[in-house]
């Protein structure tokens, strides 16, 4: 069967086909360019490994020679001599840690340890996947926090407090010079309602005002589907020297932190986590300033000195911190205009107490004479206590402590 098509129709068809060819081609070139950029970024982040370990959670842990880690891409670090240990370690009261109820379970560790360890003189690095980068709003934003999410409890502007949907339940101290902070943090796996939300529990070491040049060093655990592609609880660090704008990142996702430890991987899953009315697990984090070299060191547990942030990364923190915060943060993206049901801590309010509500215990600061001590004048802060709350206390075993968190959406938090 022959269909008659006029010359005019034929021409129109041809033009249509050509237009569509070129627009498809344009899209394809755009996509190809973006993919090439992603691959270039992955090559920058994922350094050649001497050994790779598959973690049961789907991560690959690369054992990268200490001297080849991402930090040394930084122009200021080209001639840097790695400090293999701090010149000083702050002393103070030590507290028993890790596991509260003893029923013969193994102490807390990282999940990937089940399948191997990294050799000496290497550091374990969580390999960034293509899908990790593609989930970010842009390659530049991958591994970075949104602007100004640090709680500023001293702000008098209520709009500032509720900015960008970030919600906090924290304890804090200010008005002194601080040279470090420590905490033992209960570890849970809070539920996240939307993949663009997160829930974390951490300490903040802050310098400067809450303006454009805020300096911050942060460490703790987080659940962040966008950053990691799953709902696992992971150890993380963060730093910025300009209020989350151009500088800084999570973990080793930019040049900055210099890791020396071969056993603990930043961004790797922590295992096991606590269960409601069941076994409780916690991690200890200490961050302190080396009084001689000026670097900010981080220790995980009693045994693992992870590495340091060189002093030159910072302005205010090159001298000292002016505020320390401890506690939880979630993003409330207000899906459907209602408060999110993303949990903070265990997802239960402080009133419920041990085994049910999440805690920070033995919170301490490093003072002017470089000693660890209980902080004086601890304040608490939360934007909406009906959604997430905080209650602090003091006793012999736990020193200065607080319970924090909540379920988010509930009859009193809509
Ligand atoms: C590193 O050392 C080389 C040789 O000593 C020197 O030329 C260069 O300027 C140094 N770079 C930095 C960033 O200090
Ligand atoms: C934050 O916003 C919520 C809901 O709009 C409001 O109830 C609460 O009072 C605000 N908090 C502050 C500290 O302004
Ligand atoms: C994470 O948890 C949410 C619900 O809390 C679920 O919808 C989602 O599928 C989970 N994501 C993964 C990767 O398991």
Tab-separated table of C-alpha atoms and ligand atoms in Angstrom:
chain	number	residue	atom	x	y	z
A	1	UNK	CA	0.000	0.000	0.000
A	2	UNK	CA	1.458	3.318	-1.073
A	3	UNK	CA	0.772	6.501	0.859
A	4	UNK	CA	1.162	9.690	-1.024
A	5	UNK	CA	3.139	12.387	0.790
A	6	UNK	CA	3.571	15.805	-0.750
A	7	UNK	CA	6.950	17.468	-1.113
A	8	UNK	CA	5.953	20.034	1.532
A	9	UNK	CA	5.059	17.354	4.045
A	10	UNK	CA	8.294	15.559	3.308
A	11	UNK	CA	10.292	18.735	3.969
A	12	UNK	CA	8.447	19.354	7.258
A	13	UNK	CA	9.193	15.780	8.320
A	14	UNK	CA	12.845	16.155	7.475
A	15	UNK	CA	13.133	19.394	9.455
A	16	UNK	CA	11.449	17.760	12.446
A	17	UNK	CA	13.786	14.804	12.310
A	18	UNK	CA	16.814	17.103	12.098
A	19	UNK	CA	15.658	19.257	15.008
A	20	UNK	CA	15.105	16.225	17.159
A	21	UNK	CA	18.446	14.737	16.202
A	22	UNK	CA	20.251	17.888	17.274
A	23	UNK	CA	18.323	18.298	20.539
A	24	UNK	CA	18.904	14.663	21.470
A	25	UNK	CA	22.536	15.101	20.557
A	26	UNK	CA	22.731	18.225	22.718
A	27	UNK	CA	21.266	16.354	25.661
A	28	UNK	CA	23.639	13.494	25.076
A	29	UNK	CA	26.670	15.780	24.950
A	30	UNK	CA	25.527	17.467	28.185
A	31	UNK	CA	25.076	14.121	29.903
A	32	UNK	CA	28.388	12.837	28.581
A	33	UNK	CA	30.193	15.947	29.822
A	34	UNK	CA	28.624	15.629	33.280
A	35	UNK	CA	29.580	11.975	33.439
A	36	UNK	CA	33.155	12.841	32.414
A	37	UNK	CA	33.236	15.432	35.230
A	38	UNK	CA	31.914	12.865	37.690
A	39	UNK	CA	34.616	10.400	36.644
A	40	UNK	CA	37.288	13.074	37.004
A	41	UNK	CA	36.006	13.862	40.508
A	42	UNK	CA	35.934	10.176	41.427
A	43	UNK	CA	39.532	9.827	40.260
A	44	UNK	CA	40.516	12.738	42.515
A	45	UNK	CA	38.754	11.222	45.530
A	46	UNK	CA	39.503	7.536	45.057
A	47	UNK	CA	43.259	7.188	45.307
A	48	UNK	CA	45.005	4.004	44.123
A	49	UNK	CA	44.793	1.377	46.874
A	50	UNK	CA	47.267	-1.300	47.968
A	51	UNK	CA	44.332	-3.415	49.145
A	52	UNK	CA	40.545	-3.168	49.000
A	53	UNK	CA	38.053	-4.654	51.429
A	54	UNK	CA	34.379	-5.324	50.694
A	55	UNK	CA	32.140	-4.370	53.599
A	56	UNK	CA	28.886	-6.305	54.189
A	57	UNK	CA	26.972	-3.004	53.816
A	58	UNK	CA	28.061	-2.630	50.189
A	59	UNK	CA	30.938	-0.221	50.823
A	60	UNK	CA	34.394	-0.748	49.431
A	61	UNK	CA	37.163	0.293	51.811
A	62	UNK	CA	40.396	1.188	50.006
A	63	UNK	CA	43.677	0.967	51.917
A	64	UNK	CA	45.523	4.018	50.581
A	65	UNK	CA	49.177	4.800	51.443
A	66	UNK	CA	49.201	7.516	54.133
A	67	UNK	CA	51.203	9.862	51.919
A	68	UNK	CA	48.780	9.505	48.971
A	69	UNK	CA	45.598	10.515	50.804
A	70	UNK	CA	43.312	13.288	49.457
A	71	UNK	CA	44.697	15.857	51.940
A	72	UNK	CA	47.909	16.109	49.949
A	73	UNK	CA	46.101	17.489	46.899
A	74	UNK	CA	45.929	20.735	48.894
A	75	UNK	CA	48.511	23.238	47.574
A	76	UNK	CA	49.456	24.230	51.138
A	77	UNK	CA	50.160	20.618	52.008
A	78	UNK	CA	52.540	19.836	49.160
A	79	UNK	CA	55.594	19.983	51.434
A	80	UNK	CA	53.814	19.000	54.642
A	81	UNK	CA	55.565	16.633	57.009
A	82	UNK	CA	52.933	14.286	58.418
A	83	UNK	CA	52.709	14.300	62.206
A	84	UNK	CA	52.449	10.652	63.132
A	85	UNK	CA	51.446	11.505	66.709
A	86	UNK	CA	50.318	14.552	68.648
A	87	UNK	CA	52.940	16.201	70.855
A	88	UNK	CA	50.365	16.408	73.622
A	89	UNK	CA	47.349	14.468	74.830
A	90	UNK	CA	44.966	16.160	77.275
A	91	UNK	CA	44.475	14.295	80.521
A	92	UNK	CA	41.461	14.214	82.738
A	93	UNK	CA	39.059	11.766	84.219
A	94	UNK	CA	38.686	8.648	82.129
A	95	UNK	CA	35.438	6.797	82.046
A	96	UNK	CA	34.626	3.260	81.093
A	97	UNK	CA	33.119	3.177	77.635
A	98	UNK	CA	31.600	1.313	74.740
A	99	UNK	CA	29.107	-1.093	76.136
A	100	UNK	CA	26.828	-0.535	79.093
A	101	UNK	CA	24.962	-3.790	79.458
A	102	UNK	CA	27.327	-6.750	79.506
A	103	UNK	CA	25.949	-9.865	77.899
A	104	UNK	CA	29.161	-11.057	76.291
A	105	UNK	CA	28.778	-9.268	72.986
A	106	UNK	CA	31.793	-7.919	71.141
A	107	UNK	CA	32.618	-4.240	71.608
A	108	UNK	CA	31.555	-1.764	69.038
A	109	UNK	CA	33.465	-1.666	65.809
A	110	UNK	CA	33.113	-0.782	62.161
A	111	UNK	CA	31.215	-3.193	59.958
A	112	UNK	CA	33.964	-3.584	57.338
A	113	UNK	CA	36.325	-5.080	59.971
A	114	UNK	CA	34.394	-8.326	59.500
A	115	UNK	CA	36.127	-8.755	56.136
A	116	UNK	CA	39.672	-7.575	56.808
A	117	UNK	CA	42.018	-4.842	57.981
A	118	UNK	CA	44.296	-2.328	56.308
A	119	UNK	CA	48.087	-2.874	56.454
A	120	UNK	CA	50.337	-0.452	58.407
A	121	UNK	CA	51.209	2.856	56.730
A	122	UNK	CA	47.904	2.911	54.871
A	123	UNK	CA	44.600	4.529	55.808
A	124	UNK	CA	41.153	3.044	55.155
A	125	UNK	CA	39.109	5.253	52.820
A	126	UNK	CA	35.452	4.636	51.980
A	127	UNK	CA	35.399	4.507	48.182
A	128	UNK	CA	33.062	7.061	46.615
A	129	UNK	CA	30.690	5.511	44.090
A	130	UNK	CA	29.401	7.154	40.941
A	131	UNK	CA	25.901	6.986	42.418
A	132	UNK	CA	27.083	8.877	45.545
A	133	UNK	CA	28.177	11.839	43.434
A	134	UNK	CA	25.117	11.685	41.173
A	135	UNK	CA	22.799	12.000	44.210
A	136	UNK	CA	24.328	15.382	45.063
A	137	UNK	CA	22.737	18.529	43.640
A	138	UNK	CA	26.030	19.176	41.867
A	139	UNK	CA	29.566	17.782	41.834
A	140	UNK	CA	30.700	20.861	43.747
A	141	UNK	CA	28.135	20.297	46.493
A	142	UNK	CA	28.945	16.598	46.943
A	143	UNK	CA	30.272	16.016	50.465
A	144	UNK	CA	29.301	19.487	51.665
A	145	UNK	CA	26.659	20.647	54.116
A	146	UNK	CA	24.087	23.227	53.210
A	147	UNK	CA	24.867	26.718	54.391
A	148	UNK	CA	24.461	27.765	57.990
A	149	UNK	CA	22.976	24.750	59.640
A	150	UNK	CA	24.936	25.166	62.867
A	151	UNK	CA	22.582	25.946	65.732
A	152	UNK	CA	23.048	29.483	66.992
A	153	UNK	CA	21.282	29.411	70.344
A	154	UNK	CA	22.336	32.965	71.152
A	155	UNK	CA	20.613	34.469	68.129
A	156	UNK	CA	17.756	36.824	68.934
A	157	UNK	CA	16.335	36.578	65.420
A	158	UNK	CA	13.698	33.816	65.423
A	159	UNK	CA	13.923	33.453	61.652
A	160	UNK	CA	17.584	32.589	62.027
A	161	UNK	CA	16.719	29.911	64.553
A	162	UNK	CA	14.273	28.180	62.276
A	163	UNK	CA	16.325	28.647	59.151
A	164	UNK	CA	16.395	26.032	56.421
A	165	UNK	CA	14.401	23.480	58.363
A	166	UNK	CA	17.341	22.297	60.449
A	167	UNK	CA	16.298	21.365	63.973
A	168	UNK	CA	18.509	20.802	66.954
A	169	UNK	CA	18.467	19.626	70.541
A	170	UNK	CA	21.791	20.543	72.057
A	171	UNK	CA	23.819	21.424	75.118
A	172	UNK	CA	26.439	24.145	74.775
A	173	UNK	CA	28.997	26.311	76.534
A	174	UNK	CA	30.402	29.662	75.454
A	175	UNK	CA	32.251	32.678	76.764
A	176	UNK	CA	35.626	31.064	77.340
A	177	UNK	CA	38.572	29.886	75.287
A	178	UNK	CA	38.295	26.198	74.535
A	179	UNK	CA	41.035	23.934	73.229
A	180	UNK	CA	38.974	20.837	72.651
A	181	UNK	CA	35.948	18.809	73.644
A	182	UNK	CA	35.029	15.253	74.447
A	183	UNK	CA	31.848	13.219	74.695
A	184	UNK	CA	30.624	9.670	74.872
A	185	UNK	CA	27.687	9.401	72.501
A	186	UNK	CA	24.961	6.760	72.547
A	187	UNK	CA	24.635	5.217	69.053
A	188	UNK	CA	21.269	4.573	67.388
A	189	UNK	CA	19.868	4.159	63.904
A	190	UNK	CA	17.160	6.833	63.641
A	191	UNK	CA	14.534	6.528	60.885
A	192	UNK	CA	14.703	9.098	58.114
A	193	UNK	CA	11.438	9.982	56.379
A	194	UNK	CA	12.777	11.657	53.214
A	195	UNK	CA	16.036	10.771	51.503
A	196	UNK	CA	17.060	14.444	51.427
A	197	UNK	CA	16.858	14.627	55.230
A	198	UNK	CA	19.409	13.396	57.758
A	199	UNK	CA	19.767	12.793	61.466
A	200	UNK	CA	23.041	13.223	63.291
A	201	UNK	CA	24.530	13.335	66.761
A	202	UNK	CA	27.796	15.167	67.122
A	203	UNK	CA	29.950	17.742	68.823
A	204	UNK	CA	30.735	21.147	67.305
A	205	UNK	CA	33.919	23.070	68.013
A	206	UNK	CA	33.194	26.622	66.923
A	207	UNK	CA	35.255	29.736	66.406
A	208	UNK	CA	34.188	33.216	65.379
A	209	UNK	CA	30.693	34.595	65.116
A	210	UNK	CA	27.880	32.921	63.222
A	211	UNK	CA	28.608	35.134	60.220
A	212	UNK	CA	30.222	34.302	56.908
A	213	UNK	CA	33.518	33.250	58.484
A	214	UNK	CA	32.347	30.760	61.095
A	215	UNK	CA	34.986	28.112	61.799
A	216	UNK	CA	33.699	24.676	62.735
A	217	UNK	CA	35.109	21.235	63.467
A	218	UNK	CA	32.483	18.535	63.869
A	219	UNK	CA	32.465	14.816	64.614
A	220	UNK	CA	29.910	12.182	65.537
A	221	UNK	CA	27.568	9.705	63.896
A	222	UNK	CA	24.970	10.295	61.210
A	223	UNK	CA	22.341	8.649	59.047
A	224	UNK	CA	22.230	10.409	55.674
A	225	UNK	CA	20.637	8.604	52.714
A	226	UNK	CA	21.704	11.343	50.297
A	227	UNK	CA	25.347	11.257	51.287
A	228	UNK	CA	25.799	7.475	51.593
A	229	UNK	CA	22.902	5.886	49.699
A	230	UNK	CA	21.572	3.912	52.682
A	231	UNK	CA	20.166	4.250	56.218
A	232	UNK	CA	23.216	3.003	58.116
A	233	UNK	CA	24.680	4.834	61.094
A	234	UNK	CA	28.124	6.107	60.142
A	235	UNK	CA	31.066	7.794	61.813
A	236	UNK	CA	31.656	11.220	60.326
A	237	UNK	CA	33.655	14.419	60.614
A	238	UNK	CA	33.095	17.834	59.101
A	239	UNK	CA	35.032	21.080	58.946
A	240	UNK	CA	34.577	24.537	57.474
A	241	UNK	CA	36.365	27.864	57.851
A	242	UNK	CA	33.731	29.997	56.090
A	243	UNK	CA	30.329	28.976	57.403
A	244	UNK	CA	29.824	26.032	54.996
A	245	UNK	CA	30.449	28.060	51.840
A	246	UNK	CA	33.616	27.336	49.854
A	247	UNK	CA	35.758	25.426	52.360
A	248	UNK	CA	35.348	22.130	54.106
A	249	UNK	CA	33.538	18.838	53.698
A	250	UNK	CA	32.513	15.610	55.325
A	251	UNK	CA	35.179	13.012	56.086
A	252	UNK	CA	37.976	12.899	53.504
A	253	UNK	CA	35.820	14.223	50.652
A	254	UNK	CA	38.086	17.244	50.201
A	255	UNK	CA	41.657	18.119	51.109
A	256	UNK	CA	42.006	19.073	54.742
A	257	UNK	CA	41.967	16.368	57.382
A	258	UNK	CA	45.137	14.296	57.520
A	259	UNK	CA	44.490	10.752	58.648
A	260	UNK	CA	47.204	8.606	60.215
A	261	UNK	CA	45.131	5.714	61.548
A	262	UNK	CA	44.826	2.438	59.631
A	263	UNK	CA	41.869	0.974	61.520
A	264	UNK	CA	38.988	3.447	61.442
A	265	UNK	CA	37.402	4.670	58.211
A	266	UNK	CA	35.580	7.996	58.144
A	267	UNK	CA	32.087	7.608	56.770
A	268	UNK	CA	32.046	3.845	57.443
A	269	UNK	CA	29.162	2.134	59.259
A	270	UNK	CA	29.306	1.709	63.026
A	271	UNK	CA	28.108	-1.616	64.330
A	272	UNK	CA	26.126	-2.618	66.348
A	273	UNK	CA	23.680	0.165	67.250
A	274	UNK	CA	21.533	0.391	70.390
A	275	UNK	CA	18.060	-1.053	70.621
A	276	UNK	CA	15.040	0.250	72.509
A	277	UNK	CA	14.941	-1.349	75.957
A	278	UNK	CA	17.911	-3.504	74.876
A	279	UNK	CA	21.710	-3.364	74.563
A	280	UNK	CA	23.170	0.136	74.570
A	281	UNK	CA	26.298	1.113	72.669
A	282	UNK	CA	28.256	4.323	72.674
A	283	UNK	CA	31.333	5.861	71.081
A	284	UNK	CA	33.798	8.347	72.531
A	285	UNK	CA	35.100	11.256	70.551
A	286	UNK	CA	37.836	13.632	71.652
A	287	UNK	CA	39.000	16.604	69.600
A	288	UNK	CA	41.821	18.749	70.953
A	289	UNK	CA	44.352	21.328	69.883
A	290	UNK	CA	47.998	20.396	70.019
A	291	UNK	CA	49.474	23.301	72.012
A	292	UNK	CA	52.830	23.008	70.232
A	293	UNK	CA	51.964	22.404	66.571
A	294	UNK	CA	48.530	24.031	66.702
A	295	UNK	CA	46.824	21.178	64.830
A	296	UNK	CA	43.381	19.948	65.907
A	297	UNK	CA	43.554	16.186	66.611
A	298	UNK	CA	40.742	13.680	66.785
A	299	UNK	CA	40.562	10.473	68.787
A	300	UNK	CA	37.904	7.776	68.447
A	301	UNK	CA	37.394	5.556	71.510
A	302	UNK	CA	40.361	5.066	73.837
A	303	UNK	CA	42.632	3.554	71.243
A	304	UNK	CA	42.355	5.277	67.909
A	305	UNK	CA	44.014	8.605	67.226
A	306	UNK	CA	42.585	9.218	63.754
A	307	UNK	CA	44.550	12.236	62.582
A	308	UNK	CA	44.347	16.017	62.535
A	309	UNK	CA	43.136	19.185	60.873
A	310	UNK	CA	46.170	21.425	60.226
A	311	UNK	CA	45.880	24.772	61.973
A	312	UNK	CA	46.285	26.757	58.738
A	313	UNK	CA	42.867	25.575	57.502
A	314	UNK	CA	41.259	27.929	60.020
A	315	UNK	CA	41.214	31.568	61.075
A	316	UNK	CA	39.596	31.744	64.546
A	317	UNK	CA	40.294	28.109	65.353
A	318	UNK	CA	43.967	28.692	64.601
A	319	UNK	CA	43.864	30.256	68.066
A	320	UNK	CA	41.054	28.648	70.061
A	321	UNK	CA	37.340	27.839	70.046
A	322	UNK	CA	34.794	30.243	71.523
A	323	UNK	CA	31.862	27.834	71.767
A	324	UNK	CA	31.312	24.089	72.113
A	325	UNK	CA	28.033	22.372	71.250
A	326	UNK	CA	26.957	18.753	71.716
A	327	UNK	CA	23.734	17.177	70.509
A	328	UNK	CA	21.461	16.211	67.661
A	329	UNK	CA	20.428	17.764	64.381
A	330	UNK	CA	17.836	16.720	61.804
A	331	UNK	CA	16.595	18.248	58.593
A	332	UNK	CA	12.859	18.857	58.603
A	333	UNK	CA	12.017	19.218	54.915
A	334	UNK	CA	8.311	19.527	55.826
A	335	UNK	CA	7.008	17.031	53.295
A	336	UNK	CA	3.384	17.929	52.499
A	337	UNK	CA	3.650	20.967	54.773
A	338	UNK	CA	3.654	18.829	57.919
A	339	UNK	CA	6.591	18.260	60.243
A	340	UNK	CA	8.766	15.343	59.209
A	341	UNK	CA	8.727	12.111	61.207
A	342	UNK	CA	12.494	11.834	60.910
A	343	UNK	CA	13.837	10.772	64.300
A	344	UNK	CA	16.580	12.366	66.357
A	345	UNK	CA	18.676	10.149	68.631
A	346	UNK	CA	16.601	7.069	69.417
A	347	UNK	CA	13.382	8.734	68.262
A	348	UNK	CA	12.252	8.948	71.908
A	349	UNK	CA	12.074	11.954	74.224
A	350	UNK	CA	14.523	12.585	77.095
A	351	UNK	CA	11.887	11.814	79.781
A	352	UNK	CA	12.114	8.102	78.911
A	353	UNK	CA	15.699	7.920	80.192
A	354	UNK	CA	18.341	5.225	79.826
A	355	UNK	CA	17.835	2.432	77.301
A	356	UNK	CA	15.081	4.366	75.565
A	357	UNK	CA	16.231	7.918	74.986
A	358	UNK	CA	19.639	8.689	73.461
A	359	UNK	CA	22.334	10.333	75.589
A	360	UNK	CA	25.643	12.162	75.616
A	361	UNK	CA	27.607	11.453	78.791
A	362	UNK	CA	30.852	12.724	80.279
A	363	UNK	CA	30.837	15.797	78.120
A	364	UNK	CA	34.073	17.652	78.747
A	365	UNK	CA	36.064	20.585	77.445
A	366	UNK	CA	39.800	21.136	77.154
A	367	UNK	CA	40.571	24.304	79.108
A	368	UNK	CA	43.258	26.981	78.895
A	369	UNK	CA	45.733	24.782	80.778
A	370	UNK	CA	45.020	21.922	78.331
A	371	UNK	CA	43.203	19.775	80.848
A	372	UNK	CA	39.969	17.919	80.266
A	373	UNK	CA	37.314	19.020	82.699
A	374	UNK	CA	33.545	19.096	83.080
A	375	UNK	CA	32.182	22.182	81.343
A	376	UNK	CA	30.962	25.044	83.527
A	377	UNK	CA	27.628	26.704	82.823
A	378	UNK	CA	26.099	24.205	80.399
A	379	UNK	CA	23.042	25.611	78.586
A	380	UNK	CA	20.504	23.697	76.553
A	381	UNK	CA	18.677	24.712	73.390
A	382	UNK	CA	16.029	23.354	71.050
A	383	UNK	CA	13.855	25.099	68.445
A	384	UNK	CA	10.678	23.087	69.081
A	385	UNK	CA	10.762	20.986	72.226
A	386	UNK	CA	7.520	19.247	71.188
A	387	UNK	CA	9.394	17.739	68.247
A	388	UNK	CA	12.873	17.157	69.715
A	389	UNK	CA	13.876	17.933	73.283
A	390	UNK	CA	16.921	17.952	75.549
A	391	UNK	CA	17.373	17.524	79.335
A	392	UNK	CA	20.733	17.828	81.071
A	393	UNK	CA	22.013	16.488	84.364
A	394	UNK	CA	25.063	15.696	86.434
A	395	UNK	CA	26.142	12.697	88.475
A	396	UNK	CA	29.206	10.784	89.635
A	397	UNK	CA	29.319	8.108	86.934
A	398	UNK	CA	28.278	10.143	83.960
A	399	UNK	CA	29.672	13.538	84.904
A	400	UNK	CA	27.906	16.152	82.852
A	401	UNK	CA	25.349	14.433	80.600
A	402	UNK	CA	22.097	14.955	78.743
A	403	UNK	CA	19.321	13.019	77.085
A	404	UNK	CA	18.114	14.393	73.761
A	405	UNK	CA	16.005	13.629	70.704
A	406	UNK	CA	12.485	12.745	69.782
A	407	UNK	CA	10.188	11.395	67.075
A	408	UNK	CA	9.589	14.593	65.112
A	409	UNK	CA	5.992	14.523	63.942
A	410	UNK	CA	3.519	13.646	66.728
A	411	UNK	CA	0.215	15.115	68.007
A	412	UNK	CA	2.141	18.026	69.600
A	413	UNK	CA	4.430	18.534	66.602
A	414	UNK	CA	2.567	18.772	63.328
B	1	LIG	C1	57.801	23.129	48.485
B	1	LIG	O1	59.183	22.936	48.457
B	1	LIG	C2	59.790	23.331	47.226
B	1	LIG	C3	61.270	22.933	47.263
B	1	LIG	O2	61.850	23.225	48.488
B	1	LIG	C4	59.594	24.834	47.049
B	1	LIG	O3	60.148	25.266	45.822
B	1	LIG	C5	58.102	25.138	47.069
B	1	LIG	O4	57.881	26.528	47.004
B	1	LIG	C6	57.450	24.587	48.311
B	1	LIG	N1	55.997	24.748	48.206
B	1	LIG	C7	55.246	25.196	49.193
B	1	LIG	C8	53.769	25.301	48.909
B	1	LIG	O5	55.668	25.511	50.271
B	2	LIG	C1	10.089	27.616	64.843
B	2	LIG	O1	8.975	27.393	64.038
B	2	LIG	C2	7.920	26.691	64.694
B	2	LIG	C3	6.829	26.368	63.690
B	2	LIG	O2	6.598	27.428	62.845
B	2	LIG	C4	7.413	27.520	65.876
B	2	LIG	O3	6.385	26.856	66.565
B	2	LIG	C5	8.577	27.778	66.843
B	2	LIG	O4	8.157	28.611	67.888
B	2	LIG	C6	9.748	28.410	66.094
B	2	LIG	N1	10.873	28.444	67.022
B	2	LIG	C7	11.553	29.551	67.282
B	2	LIG	C8	12.633	29.428	68.277
B	2	LIG	O5	11.312	30.602	66.710
B	3	LIG	C1	15.710	4.120	54.196
B	3	LIG	O1	14.577	4.173	55.046
B	3	LIG	C2	13.384	4.649	54.422
B	3	LIG	C3	12.281	4.697	55.427
B	3	LIG	O2	12.709	5.040	56.705
B	3	LIG	C4	13.007	3.746	53.273
B	3	LIG	O3	11.882	4.270	52.614
B	3	LIG	C5	14.166	3.647	52.297
B	3	LIG	O4	13.876	2.712	51.305
B	3	LIG	C6	15.444	3.222	53.004
B	3	LIG	N1	16.545	3.299	52.067
B	3	LIG	C7	17.395	2.300	51.875
B	3	LIG	C8	18.446	2.533	50.844
B	3	LIG	O5	17.343	1.269	52.506
